[in-house]
Amino acid sequence: MIIKSADFVKSATRPAHYPEAELPEVAFAGRSNVGKSSLINVLVNRKALVRTSSTPGRTQLINFFSINGTFHLVDLPGYGFAQVPLAVKKEWGPMVRTYLESRTSLKAVVILFDIRRVPREEDLQLLDWLEEFEIPTIPVITKADKIGRGQRDRQIKPILEATGLPLDAFTLFSATTREGRDEVWQRLEAALEEDASGAGSDDFPATGEDFA
Ligand code: GTP
Ligand code: MG
């Protein structure tokens, strides 16, 4: 993917404020501090298109970015940060669920897991929603640089067990070394292209019944 432009479009909390669903889009989800914003910045080769922070829980909005004017990348609010006020925590579920359920241009969700952490309730909740709404899922294990190559399999095992996903479903990624960047792009491009090949297929009934 050649990045010609990467621009912030807008922030929103609810559908009325989302940008028009004219371009295909891929969203990034995962617990606070897992590295969503860092992954997006590495993908688009920008140091700070998306604000990253060492103070987790700051990104409490759905942030839309336009890439090459042809598709959107969406930074979803993180969850699971203990010091976020309860009122804000309560908003996360409805905000993210509504987005997943209603966003017609959504082609896939990248869900991030920290290589050093066992997935928790919200991670599994998110996977359930993605399954419920039949949204293609791109699981990524990030911060791979934090663990030596020899230790990785042992670290990853609890993630496989908790999610029930096979090892080959995951892409290993590091925002520090950029390991896995190309593989994530391949999977994003495949998801975005689904749009072109699948577009309009619902317009043609499989049987003649509708014409009766
Ligand atoms: P919220 O916006 O709070 O939900 O967090 P986020 O998921 O967007 O995480 P963010 O990208 O802001 O990263 C959080 C911290 O982890 C920052 O200090 C990053 O520099 C660091 N970080 C992110 N990815 C990596 C990685 O692959 N390796 C290492 N070593 N650090 C990383
Ligand atoms: Mg962020």
PDB file of C-alpha atoms and ligand atoms in Angstrom:
ATOM      1  CA  MET A   1       0.000   0.000   0.000  1.00  0.00           C
ATOM      2  CA  ILE A   2       1.438   3.363  -1.026  1.00  0.00           C
ATOM      3  CA  ILE A   3       0.299   6.090   1.345  1.00  0.00           C
ATOM      4  CA  LYS A   4      -0.263   9.322  -0.543  1.00  0.00           C
ATOM      5  CA  SER A   5      -2.325  10.998   2.126  1.00  0.00           C
ATOM      6  CA  ALA A   6      -3.537  10.338   5.641  1.00  0.00           C
ATOM      7  CA  ASP A   7      -5.883  12.853   7.178  1.00  0.00           C
ATOM      8  CA  PHE A   8      -7.927  13.124  10.332  1.00  0.00           C
ATOM      9  CA  VAL A   9     -11.607  13.390   9.349  1.00  0.00           C
ATOM     10  CA  LYS A  10     -13.508  13.736  12.628  1.00  0.00           C
ATOM     11  CA  SER A  11     -14.290  12.326  16.052  1.00  0.00           C
ATOM     12  CA  ALA A  12     -17.703  10.993  16.985  1.00  0.00           C
ATOM     13  CA  THR A  13     -19.496   9.174  19.762  1.00  0.00           C
ATOM     14  CA  ARG A  14     -22.746   8.329  17.949  1.00  0.00           C
ATOM     15  CA  PRO A  15     -23.966   7.535  14.409  1.00  0.00           C
ATOM     16  CA  ALA A  16     -25.407  10.994  13.717  1.00  0.00           C
ATOM     17  CA  HIS A  17     -21.864  12.344  13.954  1.00  0.00           C
ATOM     18  CA  TYR A  18     -20.047   9.654  11.946  1.00  0.00           C
ATOM     19  CA  PRO A  19     -18.778  10.750   8.529  1.00  0.00           C
ATOM     20  CA  GLU A  20     -20.851   9.550   5.568  1.00  0.00           C
ATOM     21  CA  ALA A  21     -20.460   5.808   4.996  1.00  0.00           C
ATOM     22  CA  GLU A  22     -19.233   6.322   1.445  1.00  0.00           C
ATOM     23  CA  LEU A  23     -15.777   4.780   1.766  1.00  0.00           C
ATOM     24  CA  PRO A  24     -14.955   1.276   2.968  1.00  0.00           C
ATOM     25  CA  GLU A  25     -13.406   1.279   6.419  1.00  0.00           C
ATOM     26  CA  VAL A  26     -11.444  -0.863   8.853  1.00  0.00           C
ATOM     27  CA  ALA A  27     -11.544  -0.192  12.607  1.00  0.00           C
ATOM     28  CA  PHE A  28      -8.986  -0.902  15.333  1.00  0.00           C
ATOM     29  CA  ALA A  29     -10.123  -2.128  18.738  1.00  0.00           C
ATOM     30  CA  GLY A  30      -8.547  -3.376  21.909  1.00  0.00           C
ATOM     31  CA  ARG A  31      -7.886  -2.550  25.522  1.00  0.00           C
ATOM     32  CA  SER A  32      -6.513   0.797  26.506  1.00  0.00           C
ATOM     33  CA  ASN A  33      -2.742   1.092  26.011  1.00  0.00           C
ATOM     34  CA  VAL A  34      -2.577  -2.032  23.817  1.00  0.00           C
ATOM     35  CA  GLY A  35      -1.172   0.004  20.924  1.00  0.00           C
ATOM     36  CA  LYS A  36      -4.091   0.773  18.563  1.00  0.00           C
ATOM     37  CA  SER A  37      -2.958   4.302  17.761  1.00  0.00           C
ATOM     38  CA  SER A  38       0.670   3.180  17.400  1.00  0.00           C
ATOM     39  CA  LEU A  39      -0.341   0.469  14.918  1.00  0.00           C
ATOM     40  CA  ILE A  40      -2.282   2.971  12.787  1.00  0.00           C
ATOM     41  CA  ASN A  41       0.662   5.397  12.798  1.00  0.00           C
ATOM     42  CA  VAL A  42       3.074   2.656  11.661  1.00  0.00           C
ATOM     43  CA  LEU A  43       0.671   1.498   8.942  1.00  0.00           C
ATOM     44  CA  VAL A  44       0.401   4.983   7.444  1.00  0.00           C
ATOM     45  CA  ASN A  45       4.056   5.938   8.086  1.00  0.00           C
ATOM     46  CA  ARG A  46       3.162   8.909  10.270  1.00  0.00           C
ATOM     47  CA  LYS A  47       4.794   9.564  13.595  1.00  0.00           C
ATOM     48  CA  ALA A  48       1.730  11.187  15.083  1.00  0.00           C
ATOM     49  CA  LEU A  49      -1.318  11.101  12.846  1.00  0.00           C
ATOM     50  CA  VAL A  50      -3.055   9.455  15.748  1.00  0.00           C
ATOM     51  CA  ARG A  51      -2.212  10.611  19.225  1.00  0.00           C
ATOM     52  CA  THR A  52      -0.513   7.916  21.260  1.00  0.00           C
ATOM     53  CA  SER A  53      -0.116   8.238  24.955  1.00  0.00           C
ATOM     54  CA  SER A  54       1.604   6.782  27.917  1.00  0.00           C
ATOM     55  CA  THR A  55      -1.503   7.828  29.855  1.00  0.00           C
ATOM     56  CA  PRO A  56      -3.965   5.178  28.736  1.00  0.00           C
ATOM     57  CA  GLY A  57      -7.665   5.774  28.420  1.00  0.00           C
ATOM     58  CA  ARG A  58      -7.439   9.183  26.852  1.00  0.00           C
ATOM     59  CA  THR A  59      -8.926   8.271  23.490  1.00  0.00           C
ATOM     60  CA  GLN A  60     -12.604   8.038  24.430  1.00  0.00           C
ATOM     61  CA  LEU A  61     -13.979   8.920  21.013  1.00  0.00           C
ATOM     62  CA  ILE A  62     -14.333   7.120  17.693  1.00  0.00           C
ATOM     63  CA  ASN A  63     -11.707   8.775  15.481  1.00  0.00           C
ATOM     64  CA  PHE A  64     -11.998   8.554  11.692  1.00  0.00           C
ATOM     65  CA  PHE A  65      -9.010   8.940   9.335  1.00  0.00           C
ATOM     66  CA  SER A  66      -9.113   9.103   5.559  1.00  0.00           C
ATOM     67  CA  ILE A  67      -6.286   7.323   3.693  1.00  0.00           C
ATOM     68  CA  ASN A  68      -5.519   8.283   0.085  1.00  0.00           C
ATOM     69  CA  GLY A  69      -9.075   9.593  -0.040  1.00  0.00           C
ATOM     70  CA  THR A  70     -10.163   6.032  -0.780  1.00  0.00           C
ATOM     71  CA  PHE A  71     -10.806   4.349   2.579  1.00  0.00           C
ATOM     72  CA  HIS A  72     -11.101   5.063   6.301  1.00  0.00           C
ATOM     73  CA  LEU A  73      -9.118   3.727   9.235  1.00  0.00           C
ATOM     74  CA  VAL A  74     -10.983   4.115  12.523  1.00  0.00           C
ATOM     75  CA  ASP A  75      -9.424   4.277  15.983  1.00  0.00           C
ATOM     76  CA  LEU A  76     -12.006   2.959  18.459  1.00  0.00           C
ATOM     77  CA  PRO A  77     -11.913   3.899  22.151  1.00  0.00           C
ATOM     78  CA  GLY A  78      -9.943   1.553  24.375  1.00  0.00           C
ATOM     79  CA  TYR A  79     -11.369  -0.261  27.369  1.00  0.00           C
ATOM     80  CA  GLY A  80     -10.245  -1.729  30.635  1.00  0.00           C
ATOM     81  CA  PHE A  81      -8.204   1.107  32.071  1.00  0.00           C
ATOM     82  CA  ALA A  82      -8.789   1.144  35.813  1.00  0.00           C
ATOM     83  CA  GLN A  83      -8.479   4.890  36.332  1.00  0.00           C
ATOM     84  CA  VAL A  84     -11.110   5.914  33.800  1.00  0.00           C
ATOM     85  CA  PRO A  85     -14.217   7.335  35.561  1.00  0.00           C
ATOM     86  CA  LEU A  86     -17.096   4.882  35.829  1.00  0.00           C
ATOM     87  CA  ALA A  87     -19.397   7.116  33.741  1.00  0.00           C
ATOM     88  CA  VAL A  88     -16.904   6.966  30.853  1.00  0.00           C
ATOM     89  CA  LYS A  89     -16.432   3.212  31.252  1.00  0.00           C
ATOM     90  CA  LYS A  90     -20.181   2.680  30.958  1.00  0.00           C
ATOM     91  CA  GLU A  91     -20.223   4.535  27.657  1.00  0.00           C
ATOM     92  CA  TRP A  92     -17.664   2.279  26.004  1.00  0.00           C
ATOM     93  CA  GLY A  93     -19.949  -0.748  25.517  1.00  0.00           C
ATOM     94  CA  PRO A  94     -22.928   1.039  23.898  1.00  0.00           C
ATOM     95  CA  MET A  95     -20.620   3.315  21.859  1.00  0.00           C
ATOM     96  CA  VAL A  96     -18.600   0.464  20.350  1.00  0.00           C
ATOM     97  CA  ARG A  97     -21.509  -1.948  20.002  1.00  0.00           C
ATOM     98  CA  THR A  98     -23.609   0.659  18.194  1.00  0.00           C
ATOM     99  CA  TYR A  99     -20.734   1.421  15.833  1.00  0.00           C
ATOM    100  CA  LEU A 100     -20.179  -2.270  15.018  1.00  0.00           C
ATOM    101  CA  GLU A 101     -23.870  -2.904  14.578  1.00  0.00           C
ATOM    102  CA  SER A 102     -24.748   0.121  12.457  1.00  0.00           C
ATOM    103  CA  ARG A 103     -21.703   1.003  10.370  1.00  0.00           C
ATOM    104  CA  THR A 104     -22.595  -0.226   6.901  1.00  0.00           C
ATOM    105  CA  SER A 105     -19.181   0.654   5.407  1.00  0.00           C
ATOM    106  CA  LEU A 106     -17.257  -1.394   8.002  1.00  0.00           C
ATOM    107  CA  LYS A 107     -15.269  -4.165   6.255  1.00  0.00           C
ATOM    108  CA  ALA A 108     -13.213  -5.587   9.120  1.00  0.00           C
ATOM    109  CA  VAL A 109     -12.046  -4.958  12.669  1.00  0.00           C
ATOM    110  CA  VAL A 110      -8.439  -5.357  13.749  1.00  0.00           C
ATOM    111  CA  ILE A 111      -8.502  -6.555  17.367  1.00  0.00           C
ATOM    112  CA  LEU A 112      -5.243  -6.122  19.256  1.00  0.00           C
ATOM    113  CA  PHE A 113      -3.826  -8.262  22.048  1.00  0.00           C
ATOM    114  CA  ASP A 114      -0.752  -7.384  24.115  1.00  0.00           C
ATOM    115  CA  ILE A 115       1.724 -10.281  23.926  1.00  0.00           C
ATOM    116  CA  ARG A 116       2.302  -9.971  27.685  1.00  0.00           C
ATOM    117  CA  ARG A 117      -1.351 -10.061  28.786  1.00  0.00           C
ATOM    118  CA  VAL A 118      -4.069 -12.650  29.174  1.00  0.00           C
ATOM    119  CA  PRO A 119      -7.259 -11.488  27.370  1.00  0.00           C
ATOM    120  CA  ARG A 120     -10.003 -10.293  29.675  1.00  0.00           C
ATOM    121  CA  GLU A 121     -13.756 -10.020  29.700  1.00  0.00           C
ATOM    122  CA  GLU A 122     -13.993  -6.978  27.398  1.00  0.00           C
ATOM    123  CA  ASP A 123     -11.717  -8.606  24.800  1.00  0.00           C
ATOM    124  CA  LEU A 124     -13.974 -11.639  24.680  1.00  0.00           C
ATOM    125  CA  GLN A 125     -17.095  -9.443  24.658  1.00  0.00           C
ATOM    126  CA  LEU A 126     -15.711  -7.652  21.621  1.00  0.00           C
ATOM    127  CA  LEU A 127     -14.998 -10.955  19.846  1.00  0.00           C
ATOM    128  CA  ASP A 128     -18.585 -12.027  20.595  1.00  0.00           C
ATOM    129  CA  TRP A 129     -19.986  -8.860  19.028  1.00  0.00           C
ATOM    130  CA  LEU A 130     -17.818  -9.272  15.944  1.00  0.00           C
ATOM    131  CA  GLU A 131     -19.169 -12.775  15.553  1.00  0.00           C
ATOM    132  CA  GLU A 132     -22.757 -11.669  16.246  1.00  0.00           C
ATOM    133  CA  PHE A 133     -22.598  -8.945  13.577  1.00  0.00           C
ATOM    134  CA  GLU A 134     -20.573 -11.162  11.210  1.00  0.00           C
ATOM    135  CA  ILE A 135     -17.750  -8.670  10.897  1.00  0.00           C
ATOM    136  CA  PRO A 136     -14.480 -10.094   9.510  1.00  0.00           C
ATOM    137  CA  THR A 137     -11.886 -10.010  12.291  1.00  0.00           C
ATOM    138  CA  ILE A 138      -8.136  -9.452  11.969  1.00  0.00           C
ATOM    139  CA  PRO A 139      -6.500 -10.475  15.269  1.00  0.00           C
ATOM    140  CA  VAL A 140      -3.089  -8.933  15.946  1.00  0.00           C
ATOM    141  CA  ILE A 141      -0.709  -9.661  18.815  1.00  0.00           C
ATOM    142  CA  THR A 142       1.276  -6.520  19.439  1.00  0.00           C
ATOM    143  CA  LYS A 143       4.320  -5.339  21.409  1.00  0.00           C
ATOM    144  CA  ALA A 144       6.098  -8.462  20.109  1.00  0.00           C
ATOM    145  CA  ASP A 145       9.424  -6.655  20.693  1.00  0.00           C
ATOM    146  CA  LYS A 146       8.845  -6.949  24.447  1.00  0.00           C
ATOM    147  CA  ILE A 147       9.329 -10.730  24.360  1.00  0.00           C
ATOM    148  CA  GLY A 148      12.344 -12.639  23.040  1.00  0.00           C
ATOM    149  CA  ARG A 149      11.621 -14.898  20.097  1.00  0.00           C
ATOM    150  CA  GLY A 150      12.272 -18.021  22.152  1.00  0.00           C
ATOM    151  CA  GLN A 151       9.625 -17.047  24.717  1.00  0.00           C
ATOM    152  CA  ARG A 152       6.879 -16.067  22.304  1.00  0.00           C
ATOM    153  CA  ASP A 153       5.045 -19.374  21.972  1.00  0.00           C
ATOM    154  CA  ARG A 154       4.703 -19.670  25.729  1.00  0.00           C
ATOM    155  CA  GLN A 155       3.443 -16.063  25.989  1.00  0.00           C
ATOM    156  CA  ILE A 156       0.924 -16.484  23.200  1.00  0.00           C
ATOM    157  CA  LYS A 157      -0.632 -19.700  24.523  1.00  0.00           C
ATOM    158  CA  PRO A 158      -3.043 -18.011  26.996  1.00  0.00           C
ATOM    159  CA  ILE A 159      -4.240 -15.725  24.183  1.00  0.00           C
ATOM    160  CA  LEU A 160      -5.040 -18.725  21.979  1.00  0.00           C
ATOM    161  CA  GLU A 161      -6.758 -20.497  24.866  1.00  0.00           C
ATOM    162  CA  ALA A 162      -8.897 -17.508  25.899  1.00  0.00           C
ATOM    163  CA  THR A 163      -9.980 -16.520  22.390  1.00  0.00           C
ATOM    164  CA  GLY A 164     -10.295 -20.021  20.950  1.00  0.00           C
ATOM    165  CA  LEU A 165      -8.557 -18.765  17.795  1.00  0.00           C
ATOM    166  CA  PRO A 166      -5.759 -20.742  16.120  1.00  0.00           C
ATOM    167  CA  LEU A 167      -2.184 -19.421  16.023  1.00  0.00           C
ATOM    168  CA  ASP A 168      -2.290 -18.785  12.279  1.00  0.00           C
ATOM    169  CA  ALA A 169      -5.255 -16.411  12.729  1.00  0.00           C
ATOM    170  CA  PHE A 170      -2.914 -13.920  14.421  1.00  0.00           C
ATOM    171  CA  THR A 171      -0.373 -11.519  12.990  1.00  0.00           C
ATOM    172  CA  LEU A 172       2.546 -10.748  15.303  1.00  0.00           C
ATOM    173  CA  PHE A 173       3.305  -7.047  15.272  1.00  0.00           C
ATOM    174  CA  SER A 174       5.613  -4.484  16.845  1.00  0.00           C
ATOM    175  CA  ALA A 175       5.270  -0.738  16.439  1.00  0.00           C
ATOM    176  CA  THR A 176       8.909  -0.440  17.562  1.00  0.00           C
ATOM    177  CA  THR A 177      10.516  -2.775  15.013  1.00  0.00           C
ATOM    178  CA  ARG A 178       7.636  -2.595  12.465  1.00  0.00           C
ATOM    179  CA  GLU A 179       7.633  -6.404  12.374  1.00  0.00           C
ATOM    180  CA  GLY A 180       4.318  -7.610  10.915  1.00  0.00           C
ATOM    181  CA  ARG A 181       3.451  -4.325   9.187  1.00  0.00           C
ATOM    182  CA  ASP A 182       3.329  -5.849   5.684  1.00  0.00           C
ATOM    183  CA  GLU A 183       1.215  -8.765   6.844  1.00  0.00           C
ATOM    184  CA  VAL A 184      -1.311  -6.459   8.524  1.00  0.00           C
ATOM    185  CA  TRP A 185      -1.521  -4.405   5.312  1.00  0.00           C
ATOM    186  CA  GLN A 186      -2.114  -7.543   3.232  1.00  0.00           C
ATOM    187  CA  ARG A 187      -5.001  -8.482   5.458  1.00  0.00           C
ATOM    188  CA  LEU A 188      -6.434  -4.941   5.448  1.00  0.00           C
ATOM    189  CA  GLU A 189      -6.226  -4.749   1.666  1.00  0.00           C
ATOM    190  CA  ALA A 190      -7.953  -8.104   1.303  1.00  0.00           C
ATOM    191  CA  ALA A 191     -10.748  -6.908   3.608  1.00  0.00           C
ATOM    192  CA  LEU A 192     -11.108  -3.591   1.768  1.00  0.00           C
ATOM    193  CA  GLU A 193     -11.177  -5.349  -1.604  1.00  0.00           C
ATOM    194  CA  GLU A 194     -13.985  -7.632  -0.448  1.00  0.00           C
ATOM    195  CA  ASP A 195     -16.005  -4.481  -0.896  1.00  0.00           C
ATOM    196  CA  ALA A 196     -15.373  -4.211  -4.615  1.00  0.00           C
ATOM    197  CA  SER A 197     -16.035  -7.876  -5.410  1.00  0.00           C
ATOM    198  CA  GLY A 198     -18.998  -8.160  -3.053  1.00  0.00           C
ATOM    199  CA  ALA A 199     -20.621  -4.844  -3.973  1.00  0.00           C
ATOM    200  CA  GLY A 200     -24.076  -5.130  -5.396  1.00  0.00           C
ATOM    201  CA  SER A 201     -24.267  -8.909  -5.060  1.00  0.00           C
ATOM    202  CA  ASP A 202     -27.315  -8.528  -2.816  1.00  0.00           C
ATOM    203  CA  ASP A 203     -29.121  -6.766  -5.631  1.00  0.00           C
ATOM    204  CA  PHE A 204     -29.455  -9.993  -7.564  1.00  0.00           C
ATOM    205  CA  PRO A 205     -31.735 -12.553  -5.968  1.00  0.00           C
ATOM    206  CA  ALA A 206     -30.356 -16.078  -6.053  1.00  0.00           C
ATOM    207  CA  THR A 207     -33.758 -17.495  -6.974  1.00  0.00           C
ATOM    208  CA  GLY A 208     -36.515 -16.213  -9.228  1.00  0.00           C
ATOM    209  CA  GLU A 209     -38.939 -15.931  -6.311  1.00  0.00           C
ATOM    210  CA  ASP A 210     -38.595 -12.162  -6.017  1.00  0.00           C
ATOM    211  CA  PHE A 211     -39.837 -11.720  -9.551  1.00  0.00           C
ATOM    212  CA  ALA A 212     -43.016 -13.752  -9.001  1.00  0.00           C
TER     213      ALA A 212
HETATM  214  P1  GTP B   1      -5.649   4.161  24.135  1.00  0.00           P
HETATM  215  O1  GTP B   1      -5.751   5.229  23.101  1.00  0.00           O
HETATM  216  O2  GTP B   1      -5.489   4.687  25.523  1.00  0.00           O
HETATM  217  O3  GTP B   1      -6.779   3.177  24.070  1.00  0.00           O
HETATM  218  O4  GTP B   1      -4.277   3.338  23.853  1.00  0.00           O
HETATM  219  P2  GTP B   1      -3.758   2.724  22.473  1.00  0.00           P
HETATM  220  O5  GTP B   1      -4.262   1.337  22.332  1.00  0.00           O
HETATM  221  O6  GTP B   1      -4.020   3.650  21.344  1.00  0.00           O
HETATM  222  O7  GTP B   1      -2.181   2.617  22.737  1.00  0.00           O
HETATM  223  P3  GTP B   1      -1.021   3.562  22.185  1.00  0.00           P
HETATM  224  O8  GTP B   1      -0.788   3.330  20.728  1.00  0.00           O
HETATM  225  O9  GTP B   1      -1.246   4.950  22.654  1.00  0.00           O
HETATM  226  O10 GTP B   1       0.231   2.915  22.936  1.00  0.00           O
HETATM  227  C1  GTP B   1       0.309   2.911  24.349  1.00  0.00           C
HETATM  228  C2  GTP B   1       1.760   2.854  24.777  1.00  0.00           C
HETATM  229  O11 GTP B   1       2.362   1.635  24.334  1.00  0.00           O
HETATM  230  C3  GTP B   1       2.613   3.980  24.177  1.00  0.00           C
HETATM  231  O12 GTP B   1       3.541   4.396  25.155  1.00  0.00           O
HETATM  232  C4  GTP B   1       3.307   3.312  22.997  1.00  0.00           C
HETATM  233  O13 GTP B   1       4.540   3.903  22.684  1.00  0.00           O
HETATM  234  C5  GTP B   1       3.501   1.889  23.514  1.00  0.00           C
HETATM  235  N1  GTP B   1       3.508   0.897  22.405  1.00  0.00           N
HETATM  236  C6  GTP B   1       2.550   0.729  21.462  1.00  0.00           C
HETATM  237  N2  GTP B   1       2.874  -0.282  20.616  1.00  0.00           N
HETATM  238  C7  GTP B   1       4.077  -0.748  21.022  1.00  0.00           C
HETATM  239  C8  GTP B   1       4.953  -1.804  20.550  1.00  0.00           C
HETATM  240  O14 GTP B   1       4.691  -2.515  19.568  1.00  0.00           O
HETATM  241  N3  GTP B   1       6.101  -1.997  21.252  1.00  0.00           N
HETATM  242  C9  GTP B   1       6.432  -1.254  22.344  1.00  0.00           C
HETATM  243  N4  GTP B   1       7.570  -1.540  22.966  1.00  0.00           N
HETATM  244  N5  GTP B   1       5.642  -0.266  22.820  1.00  0.00           N
HETATM  245  C10 GTP B   1       4.476  -0.003  22.165  1.00  0.00           C
HETATM  246 MG    MG B   2      -5.124   5.393  21.204  1.00  0.00          MG
END
